[in-house]
Amino acid sequence: MAHNRPNPDDRSDNVEKLQDMVQNTIENIEQAHETMQFSSPEERANIEAKNQRREEAIAAMRSEIKDEAAARENGYQ
């Protein structure tokens, strides 16, 4: 039986990945706003709720970006 070992933790590009995720989420919010004008009131409420969750996710990702940037400066110790 082969020994399964986890891959080493490579955090070197986490900041960049998180920044891409923030940008993609912002674009999703903008696209959702554009579709709201063609939506029913119920769909509009769903979109607004989803966009609120997206805003919360962005805030969490930005906090994680700060943590990862600090860890990078400290040599991930």
PDB file of C-alpha atoms in Angstrom:
ATOM      1  CA  MET A   1       0.000   0.000   0.000  1.00  0.00           C
ATOM      2  CA  ALA A   2       1.343   3.413  -0.952  1.00  0.00           C
ATOM      3  CA  HIS A   3       1.908   5.953   1.768  1.00  0.00           C
ATOM      4  CA  ASN A   4      -0.228   9.007   1.201  1.00  0.00           C
ATOM      5  CA  ARG A   5       1.426  12.160   2.442  1.00  0.00           C
ATOM      6  CA  PRO A   6      -0.180  15.565   2.240  1.00  0.00           C
ATOM      7  CA  ASN A   7       1.382  18.128  -0.036  1.00  0.00           C
ATOM      8  CA  PRO A   8       3.470  20.739   1.760  1.00  0.00           C
ATOM      9  CA  ASP A   9       1.665  23.950   2.635  1.00  0.00           C
ATOM     10  CA  ASP A  10       2.566  26.479  -0.075  1.00  0.00           C
ATOM     11  CA  ARG A  11       1.251  29.872   0.961  1.00  0.00           C
ATOM     12  CA  SER A  12       3.527  31.873  -1.323  1.00  0.00           C
ATOM     13  CA  ASP A  13       0.745  32.952  -3.708  1.00  0.00           C
ATOM     14  CA  ASN A  14      -2.197  33.166  -1.288  1.00  0.00           C
ATOM     15  CA  VAL A  15      -2.302  36.978  -1.394  1.00  0.00           C
ATOM     16  CA  GLU A  16      -2.569  36.996  -5.170  1.00  0.00           C
ATOM     17  CA  LYS A  17      -5.215  34.264  -5.180  1.00  0.00           C
ATOM     18  CA  LEU A  18      -7.262  36.113  -2.587  1.00  0.00           C
ATOM     19  CA  GLN A  19      -6.980  39.378  -4.537  1.00  0.00           C
ATOM     20  CA  ASP A  20      -8.254  37.576  -7.651  1.00  0.00           C
ATOM     21  CA  MET A  21     -11.140  36.168  -5.636  1.00  0.00           C
ATOM     22  CA  VAL A  22     -12.054  39.649  -4.356  1.00  0.00           C
ATOM     23  CA  GLN A  23     -11.989  41.056  -7.894  1.00  0.00           C
ATOM     24  CA  ASN A  24     -14.137  38.202  -9.216  1.00  0.00           C
ATOM     25  CA  THR A  25     -16.644  38.688  -6.415  1.00  0.00           C
ATOM     26  CA  ILE A  26     -16.856  42.425  -7.123  1.00  0.00           C
ATOM     27  CA  GLU A  27     -17.522  41.645 -10.791  1.00  0.00           C
ATOM     28  CA  ASN A  28     -20.262  39.205  -9.763  1.00  0.00           C
ATOM     29  CA  ILE A  29     -21.898  41.918  -7.651  1.00  0.00           C
ATOM     30  CA  GLU A  30     -21.796  44.341 -10.567  1.00  0.00           C
ATOM     31  CA  GLN A  31     -23.300  41.778 -12.949  1.00  0.00           C
ATOM     32  CA  ALA A  32     -26.030  40.989 -10.438  1.00  0.00           C
ATOM     33  CA  HIS A  33     -26.894  44.694 -10.177  1.00  0.00           C
ATOM     34  CA  GLU A  34     -27.232  44.843 -13.954  1.00  0.00           C
ATOM     35  CA  THR A  35     -29.649  41.900 -14.017  1.00  0.00           C
ATOM     36  CA  MET A  36     -31.764  43.315 -11.186  1.00  0.00           C
ATOM     37  CA  GLN A  37     -33.489  45.761 -13.533  1.00  0.00           C
ATOM     38  CA  PHE A  38     -34.982  42.809 -15.434  1.00  0.00           C
ATOM     39  CA  SER A  39     -35.884  40.786 -12.347  1.00  0.00           C
ATOM     40  CA  SER A  40     -39.122  40.246 -10.499  1.00  0.00           C
ATOM     41  CA  PRO A  41     -39.420  41.662  -6.980  1.00  0.00           C
ATOM     42  CA  GLU A  42     -38.765  38.205  -5.511  1.00  0.00           C
ATOM     43  CA  GLU A  43     -35.671  37.677  -7.676  1.00  0.00           C
ATOM     44  CA  ARG A  44     -34.493  41.185  -6.802  1.00  0.00           C
ATOM     45  CA  ALA A  45     -34.743  40.396  -3.093  1.00  0.00           C
ATOM     46  CA  ASN A  46     -32.769  37.184  -3.621  1.00  0.00           C
ATOM     47  CA  ILE A  47     -30.079  39.044  -5.564  1.00  0.00           C
ATOM     48  CA  GLU A  48     -29.824  41.721  -2.868  1.00  0.00           C
ATOM     49  CA  ALA A  49     -29.436  39.038  -0.184  1.00  0.00           C
ATOM     50  CA  LYS A  50     -26.786  37.234  -2.205  1.00  0.00           C
ATOM     51  CA  ASN A  51     -24.905  40.472  -2.837  1.00  0.00           C
ATOM     52  CA  GLN A  52     -24.963  41.182   0.897  1.00  0.00           C
ATOM     53  CA  ARG A  53     -23.338  37.799   1.511  1.00  0.00           C
ATOM     54  CA  ARG A  54     -20.805  38.604  -1.200  1.00  0.00           C
ATOM     55  CA  GLU A  55     -19.951  41.903   0.526  1.00  0.00           C
ATOM     56  CA  GLU A  56     -19.388  40.014   3.772  1.00  0.00           C
ATOM     57  CA  ALA A  57     -17.167  37.514   1.949  1.00  0.00           C
ATOM     58  CA  ILE A  58     -15.132  40.366   0.457  1.00  0.00           C
ATOM     59  CA  ALA A  59     -14.566  41.833   3.910  1.00  0.00           C
ATOM     60  CA  ALA A  60     -13.387  38.447   5.187  1.00  0.00           C
ATOM     61  CA  MET A  61     -11.102  37.952   2.177  1.00  0.00           C
ATOM     62  CA  ARG A  62      -9.567  41.410   2.645  1.00  0.00           C
ATOM     63  CA  SER A  63      -8.862  40.568   6.272  1.00  0.00           C
ATOM     64  CA  GLU A  64      -7.248  37.316   5.163  1.00  0.00           C
ATOM     65  CA  ILE A  65      -5.164  39.229   2.598  1.00  0.00           C
ATOM     66  CA  LYS A  66      -3.812  41.412   5.417  1.00  0.00           C
ATOM     67  CA  ASP A  67      -3.021  38.339   7.517  1.00  0.00           C
ATOM     68  CA  GLU A  68      -1.294  36.570   4.621  1.00  0.00           C
ATOM     69  CA  ALA A  69       0.707  39.674   3.676  1.00  0.00           C
ATOM     70  CA  ALA A  70       1.892  40.026   7.270  1.00  0.00           C
ATOM     71  CA  ALA A  71       2.787  36.326   7.394  1.00  0.00           C
ATOM     72  CA  ARG A  72       4.715  36.688   4.128  1.00  0.00           C
ATOM     73  CA  GLU A  73       6.689  39.619   5.545  1.00  0.00           C
ATOM     74  CA  ASN A  74       7.465  37.563   8.659  1.00  0.00           C
ATOM     75  CA  GLY A  75       8.609  34.575   6.661  1.00  0.00           C
ATOM     76  CA  TYR A  76       5.496  32.465   7.438  1.00  0.00           C
ATOM     77  CA  GLN A  77       6.659  31.741  10.967  1.00  0.00           C
TER      78      GLN A  77
END
